[in-house]
Amino acid sequence: SQTIHQWPATLVQPVGSPLSLECTVEGTSNPNLYWYRQAAGRGLQLLFYSVGIGQISSEVPQNLSASRPQDRQFILSSKKLLLSDSGFYLCAWSVGHGGETQYFGPGTRLLVL
Amino acid sequence: AQSVTQLDSQVPVFEEAPVELRCNYSSSVSVYLFWYVQYPNQGLQLLLKYLSGSTLVKGINGFEAEFNKSQTSFHLRKPSVHISDTAEYFCAVSAGGTSYGKLTFGQGTILTVHP
């Protein structure tokens, strides 16, 4: 069966510090991978998606970047965190081109102080 | 481009009462529609989805939703709620074709079930 992991679960970082959040998927090959941010009362916003190794599409301009160094690994990064980067970050995966279910990880809660 | 509007940010209801969570979408192309549930500090779990065929879709935990193309709606219903249904519910839309499953979410509806 397929599983998706995210770490860390919780992170408190000062403004201006770097960030690295990791997501890994097990039990499937060549998944589509997604990073979402969830801010209080604002739903989920798609940040990045990837359809293959090294292929990253950004949905919104921002202070963050994403990388996919391996087929089932998706990393969200920042060189310098802003207060507005605080939120709940969710990674998800799917297979196929449309209509398929996205499966979500447990999330990482990031607080930037 | 697609958009999703969840018409109620919060819905309080008593246990064993029926509930409807409303969702409207806009899209210039055919879409797939989803409802997800999120319990506190957890990821999202799929409740049900509409791809094609019957407009009444049944999901897990006794939930169902009806796709109405003319009204561009996909409302979620449950005839009798339990305390354990207290959670946040998200409606989402995905375009067909080579959208690679990208989802556009609504703002969420917090369902609170009172004893």
mmCIF file of C-alpha atoms in Angstrom:
data_model
loop_
_atom_site.group_PDB
_atom_site.id
_atom_site.type_symbol
_atom_site.label_atom_id
_atom_site.label_comp_id
_atom_site.label_asym_id
_atom_site.label_seq_id
_atom_site.Cartn_x
_atom_site.Cartn_y
_atom_site.Cartn_z
ATOM 1 C CA SER A 1 0.000 0.000 0.000
ATOM 2 C CA GLN A 2 1.017 3.579 -0.491
ATOM 3 C CA THR A 3 2.081 5.888 2.323
ATOM 4 C CA ILE A 4 3.212 9.481 2.445
ATOM 5 C CA HIS A 5 5.477 10.955 5.083
ATOM 6 C CA GLN A 6 6.245 14.532 6.018
ATOM 7 C CA TRP A 7 8.794 15.889 8.428
ATOM 8 C CA PRO A 8 9.200 17.584 10.649
ATOM 9 C CA ALA A 9 5.698 17.584 12.102
ATOM 10 C CA THR A 10 6.197 20.948 13.788
ATOM 11 C CA LEU A 11 8.789 23.639 13.297
ATOM 12 C CA VAL A 12 9.431 27.005 14.930
ATOM 13 C CA GLN A 13 11.893 29.193 13.071
ATOM 14 C CA PRO A 14 13.071 32.807 13.385
ATOM 15 C CA VAL A 15 12.506 35.299 10.605
ATOM 16 C CA GLY A 16 15.348 35.215 8.104
ATOM 17 C CA SER A 17 16.355 31.614 8.776
ATOM 18 C CA PRO A 18 16.367 28.917 6.057
ATOM 19 C CA LEU A 19 13.736 26.226 5.665
ATOM 20 C CA SER A 20 13.666 22.664 4.417
ATOM 21 C CA LEU A 21 10.546 20.504 4.585
ATOM 22 C CA GLU A 22 10.628 16.997 3.237
ATOM 23 C CA CYS A 23 7.956 14.753 1.790
ATOM 24 C CA THR A 24 8.415 11.156 0.688
ATOM 25 C CA VAL A 25 6.004 8.698 -0.857
ATOM 26 C CA GLU A 26 6.235 4.932 -0.669
ATOM 27 C CA GLY A 27 4.501 2.230 -2.672
ATOM 28 C CA THR A 28 4.015 4.001 -5.995
ATOM 29 C CA SER A 29 6.134 5.064 -8.948
ATOM 30 C CA ASN A 30 6.280 8.321 -10.879
ATOM 31 C CA PRO A 31 3.639 10.087 -8.813
ATOM 32 C CA ASN A 32 2.541 13.660 -9.301
ATOM 33 C CA LEU A 33 3.604 15.547 -6.177
ATOM 34 C CA TYR A 34 2.139 18.715 -4.703
ATOM 35 C CA TRP A 35 2.897 21.237 -1.968
ATOM 36 C CA TYR A 36 -0.004 23.168 -0.448
ATOM 37 C CA ARG A 37 -0.073 25.815 2.245
ATOM 38 C CA GLN A 38 -3.022 26.194 4.537
ATOM 39 C CA ALA A 39 -3.397 29.472 6.392
ATOM 40 C CA ALA A 40 -6.125 29.951 8.967
ATOM 41 C CA GLY A 41 -9.470 30.629 7.324
ATOM 42 C CA ARG A 42 -7.998 30.695 3.837
ATOM 43 C CA GLY A 43 -8.347 27.153 2.575
ATOM 44 C CA LEU A 44 -5.527 25.399 0.780
ATOM 45 C CA GLN A 45 -3.324 27.137 -1.720
ATOM 46 C CA LEU A 46 -1.348 25.099 -4.235
ATOM 47 C CA LEU A 47 2.291 26.239 -4.134
ATOM 48 C CA PHE A 48 4.140 23.787 -6.391
ATOM 49 C CA TYR A 49 3.520 20.627 -8.300
ATOM 50 C CA SER A 50 5.829 18.166 -10.011
ATOM 51 C CA VAL A 51 5.148 15.505 -12.613
ATOM 52 C CA GLY A 52 8.663 14.047 -12.608
ATOM 53 C CA ILE A 53 12.206 14.277 -11.282
ATOM 54 C CA GLY A 54 13.547 17.792 -11.653
ATOM 55 C CA GLN A 55 10.239 19.077 -13.073
ATOM 56 C CA ILE A 56 8.747 21.773 -10.856
ATOM 57 C CA SER A 57 5.895 24.136 -11.611
ATOM 58 C CA SER A 58 5.224 27.108 -9.385
ATOM 59 C CA GLU A 59 1.668 28.243 -8.950
ATOM 60 C CA VAL A 60 2.237 31.461 -7.026
ATOM 61 C CA PRO A 61 5.188 33.844 -6.775
ATOM 62 C CA GLN A 62 6.649 33.720 -3.325
ATOM 63 C CA ASN A 63 9.569 33.300 -1.019
ATOM 64 C CA LEU A 64 9.624 29.518 -1.365
ATOM 65 C CA SER A 65 11.092 27.007 -3.797
ATOM 66 C CA ALA A 66 10.653 23.289 -4.381
ATOM 67 C CA SER A 67 12.843 20.493 -5.651
ATOM 68 C CA ARG A 68 12.370 16.856 -6.575
ATOM 69 C CA PRO A 69 15.758 15.140 -6.395
ATOM 70 C CA GLN A 70 14.280 11.630 -6.498
ATOM 71 C CA ASP A 71 11.115 10.126 -7.925
ATOM 72 C CA ARG A 72 9.315 9.952 -4.599
ATOM 73 C CA GLN A 73 10.917 12.827 -2.719
ATOM 74 C CA PHE A 74 9.658 16.396 -2.751
ATOM 75 C CA ILE A 75 11.357 19.184 -0.811
ATOM 76 C CA LEU A 76 10.079 22.650 0.043
ATOM 77 C CA SER A 77 12.738 25.248 0.810
ATOM 78 C CA SER A 78 13.357 28.862 1.607
ATOM 79 C CA LYS A 79 16.580 30.809 1.960
ATOM 80 C CA LYS A 80 15.075 33.409 4.307
ATOM 81 C CA LEU A 81 11.743 32.903 6.047
ATOM 82 C CA LEU A 82 9.184 35.669 6.391
ATOM 83 C CA LEU A 83 6.494 35.987 9.048
ATOM 84 C CA SER A 84 3.928 35.403 6.325
ATOM 85 C CA ASP A 85 5.394 31.954 5.646
ATOM 86 C CA SER A 86 3.765 30.637 8.821
ATOM 87 C CA GLY A 87 1.107 28.030 8.171
ATOM 88 C CA PHE A 88 0.323 24.377 7.769
ATOM 89 C CA TYR A 89 2.141 22.788 4.836
ATOM 90 C CA LEU A 90 0.677 19.745 3.197
ATOM 91 C CA CYS A 91 2.259 17.437 0.673
ATOM 92 C CA ALA A 92 0.109 15.265 -1.574
ATOM 93 C CA TRP A 93 0.509 12.757 -4.375
ATOM 94 C CA SER A 94 -1.566 11.364 -7.200
ATOM 95 C CA VAL A 95 -1.039 9.367 -10.375
ATOM 96 C CA GLY A 96 -2.379 10.105 -13.819
ATOM 97 C CA HIS A 97 -3.457 13.234 -15.597
ATOM 98 C CA GLY A 98 -6.758 14.280 -14.112
ATOM 99 C CA GLY A 99 -9.616 13.143 -11.939
ATOM 100 C CA GLU A 100 -7.457 10.966 -9.769
ATOM 101 C CA THR A 101 -7.607 11.278 -6.029
ATOM 102 C CA GLN A 102 -4.886 13.215 -4.267
ATOM 103 C CA TYR A 103 -3.601 11.611 -1.102
ATOM 104 C CA PHE A 104 -2.345 13.936 1.584
ATOM 105 C CA GLY A 105 0.413 13.660 4.128
ATOM 106 C CA PRO A 106 -0.005 14.523 7.810
ATOM 107 C CA GLY A 107 1.347 18.046 7.338
ATOM 108 C CA THR A 108 4.009 20.269 8.884
ATOM 109 C CA ARG A 109 3.019 23.169 11.100
ATOM 110 C CA LEU A 110 5.484 26.042 10.617
ATOM 111 C CA LEU A 111 5.579 29.022 12.924
ATOM 112 C CA VAL A 112 7.899 31.872 11.972
ATOM 113 C CA LEU A 113 8.662 34.273 14.811
ATOM 114 C CA ALA B 1 -9.267 28.685 -14.586
ATOM 115 C CA GLN B 2 -11.479 27.190 -11.919
ATOM 116 C CA SER B 3 -12.779 28.591 -8.670
ATOM 117 C CA VAL B 4 -14.697 27.121 -5.765
ATOM 118 C CA THR B 5 -16.973 28.875 -3.300
ATOM 119 C CA GLN B 6 -18.091 27.262 -0.105
ATOM 120 C CA LEU B 7 -21.054 29.290 0.968
ATOM 121 C CA ASP B 8 -20.829 28.717 4.708
ATOM 122 C CA SER B 9 -17.654 29.153 6.725
ATOM 123 C CA GLN B 10 -19.196 27.540 9.802
ATOM 124 C CA VAL B 11 -22.157 25.199 10.252
ATOM 125 C CA PRO B 12 -23.304 24.285 13.762
ATOM 126 C CA VAL B 13 -25.736 21.395 14.069
ATOM 127 C CA PHE B 14 -27.076 19.093 16.743
ATOM 128 C CA GLU B 15 -26.248 15.406 16.815
ATOM 129 C CA GLU B 16 -28.538 13.192 14.680
ATOM 130 C CA ALA B 17 -29.766 16.204 12.677
ATOM 131 C CA PRO B 18 -29.289 16.359 8.894
ATOM 132 C CA VAL B 19 -26.670 18.653 7.422
ATOM 133 C CA GLU B 20 -25.875 20.166 4.041
ATOM 134 C CA LEU B 21 -22.582 21.854 3.226
ATOM 135 C CA ARG B 22 -22.821 23.970 0.119
ATOM 136 C CA CYS B 23 -20.294 24.237 -2.675
ATOM 137 C CA ASN B 24 -20.448 26.120 -5.969
ATOM 138 C CA TYR B 25 -17.796 26.085 -8.630
ATOM 139 C CA SER B 26 -16.973 27.899 -11.825
ATOM 140 C CA SER B 27 -15.040 26.496 -14.721
ATOM 141 C CA SER B 28 -14.870 26.900 -18.463
ATOM 142 C CA VAL B 29 -14.126 23.207 -18.982
ATOM 143 C CA SER B 30 -15.399 19.903 -17.707
ATOM 144 C CA VAL B 31 -14.384 19.300 -14.139
ATOM 145 C CA TYR B 32 -13.973 16.638 -11.544
ATOM 146 C CA LEU B 33 -15.312 17.451 -8.091
ATOM 147 C CA PHE B 34 -14.156 16.329 -4.679
ATOM 148 C CA TRP B 35 -15.012 16.650 -1.002
ATOM 149 C CA TYR B 36 -12.264 16.222 1.565
ATOM 150 C CA VAL B 37 -12.443 16.200 5.355
ATOM 151 C CA GLN B 38 -9.743 17.453 7.703
ATOM 152 C CA TYR B 39 -9.646 16.643 11.393
ATOM 153 C CA PRO B 40 -7.610 18.990 13.637
ATOM 154 C CA ASN B 41 -3.884 18.998 12.921
ATOM 155 C CA GLN B 42 -4.173 16.262 10.329
ATOM 156 C CA GLY B 43 -3.967 15.966 6.575
ATOM 157 C CA LEU B 44 -6.972 15.737 4.294
ATOM 158 C CA GLN B 45 -8.962 12.579 3.663
ATOM 159 C CA LEU B 46 -11.137 12.014 0.618
ATOM 160 C CA LEU B 47 -14.856 11.716 1.383
ATOM 161 C CA LEU B 48 -16.136 11.299 -2.163
ATOM 162 C CA LYS B 49 -15.622 12.429 -5.731
ATOM 163 C CA TYR B 50 -17.561 12.950 -8.915
ATOM 164 C CA LEU B 51 -15.898 12.087 -12.204
ATOM 165 C CA SER B 52 -18.819 11.214 -14.479
ATOM 166 C CA GLY B 53 -22.000 9.172 -14.600
ATOM 167 C CA SER B 54 -24.595 9.277 -11.829
ATOM 168 C CA THR B 55 -24.906 12.728 -10.349
ATOM 169 C CA LEU B 56 -25.506 11.344 -6.854
ATOM 170 C CA VAL B 57 -22.249 10.212 -5.342
ATOM 171 C CA LYS B 58 -21.964 8.260 -2.124
ATOM 172 C CA GLY B 59 -18.862 8.429 0.016
ATOM 173 C CA ILE B 60 -17.468 7.266 3.297
ATOM 174 C CA ASN B 61 -19.004 7.841 6.733
ATOM 175 C CA GLY B 62 -22.532 8.111 5.319
ATOM 176 C CA PHE B 63 -21.925 11.267 3.288
ATOM 177 C CA GLU B 64 -23.268 11.856 -0.194
ATOM 178 C CA ALA B 65 -23.145 14.699 -2.692
ATOM 179 C CA GLU B 66 -25.103 15.665 -5.761
ATOM 180 C CA PHE B 67 -23.561 17.170 -8.857
ATOM 181 C CA ASN B 68 -25.801 19.777 -10.465
ATOM 182 C CA LYS B 69 -24.316 20.993 -13.706
ATOM 183 C CA SER B 70 -26.936 23.652 -14.415
ATOM 184 C CA GLN B 71 -26.422 25.226 -10.997
ATOM 185 C CA THR B 72 -22.685 24.463 -10.935
ATOM 186 C CA SER B 73 -23.064 23.023 -7.463
ATOM 187 C CA PHE B 74 -21.794 20.006 -5.580
ATOM 188 C CA HIS B 75 -23.423 20.105 -2.160
ATOM 189 C CA LEU B 76 -22.490 17.601 0.539
ATOM 190 C CA ARG B 77 -25.181 16.011 2.691
ATOM 191 C CA LYS B 78 -25.573 13.622 5.568
ATOM 192 C CA PRO B 79 -28.990 12.602 6.908
ATOM 193 C CA SER B 80 -27.869 12.182 10.523
ATOM 194 C CA VAL B 81 -24.602 13.537 11.897
ATOM 195 C CA HIS B 82 -22.491 12.276 14.770
ATOM 196 C CA ILE B 83 -20.196 14.085 17.165
ATOM 197 C CA SER B 84 -17.281 12.471 15.323
ATOM 198 C CA ASP B 85 -18.239 14.343 12.140
ATOM 199 C CA THR B 86 -16.963 17.558 13.701
ATOM 200 C CA ALA B 87 -14.198 18.651 11.327
ATOM 201 C CA GLU B 88 -13.425 21.031 8.485
ATOM 202 C CA TYR B 89 -14.720 20.105 5.051
ATOM 203 C CA PHE B 90 -13.242 21.216 1.756
ATOM 204 C CA CYS B 91 -14.771 21.174 -1.671
ATOM 205 C CA ALA B 92 -12.294 21.014 -4.558
ATOM 206 C CA VAL B 93 -12.323 21.009 -8.337
ATOM 207 C CA SER B 94 -9.894 19.617 -10.876
ATOM 208 C CA ALA B 95 -9.990 20.277 -14.594
ATOM 209 C CA GLY B 96 -9.879 17.407 -17.020
ATOM 210 C CA GLY B 97 -7.281 16.860 -19.688
ATOM 211 C CA THR B 98 -3.646 17.230 -18.744
ATOM 212 C CA SER B 99 -4.160 19.148 -15.555
ATOM 213 C CA TYR B 100 -2.093 16.552 -13.672
ATOM 214 C CA GLY B 101 -4.715 16.448 -11.001
ATOM 215 C CA LYS B 102 -4.156 19.969 -9.713
ATOM 216 C CA LEU B 103 -6.895 20.872 -7.265
ATOM 217 C CA THR B 104 -8.488 24.221 -6.551
ATOM 218 C CA PHE B 105 -9.976 24.259 -3.073
ATOM 219 C CA GLY B 106 -12.752 26.236 -1.475
ATOM 220 C CA GLN B 107 -12.170 28.125 1.756
ATOM 221 C CA GLY B 108 -13.518 25.297 3.890
ATOM 222 C CA THR B 109 -16.575 24.822 6.092
ATOM 223 C CA ILE B 110 -16.172 24.037 9.763
ATOM 224 C CA LEU B 111 -18.875 21.601 10.827
ATOM 225 C CA THR B 112 -19.478 21.506 14.566
ATOM 226 C CA VAL B 113 -21.808 18.838 15.900
ATOM 227 C CA HIS B 114 -23.259 19.560 19.330
ATOM 228 C CA PRO B 115 -24.658 16.896 21.661
#
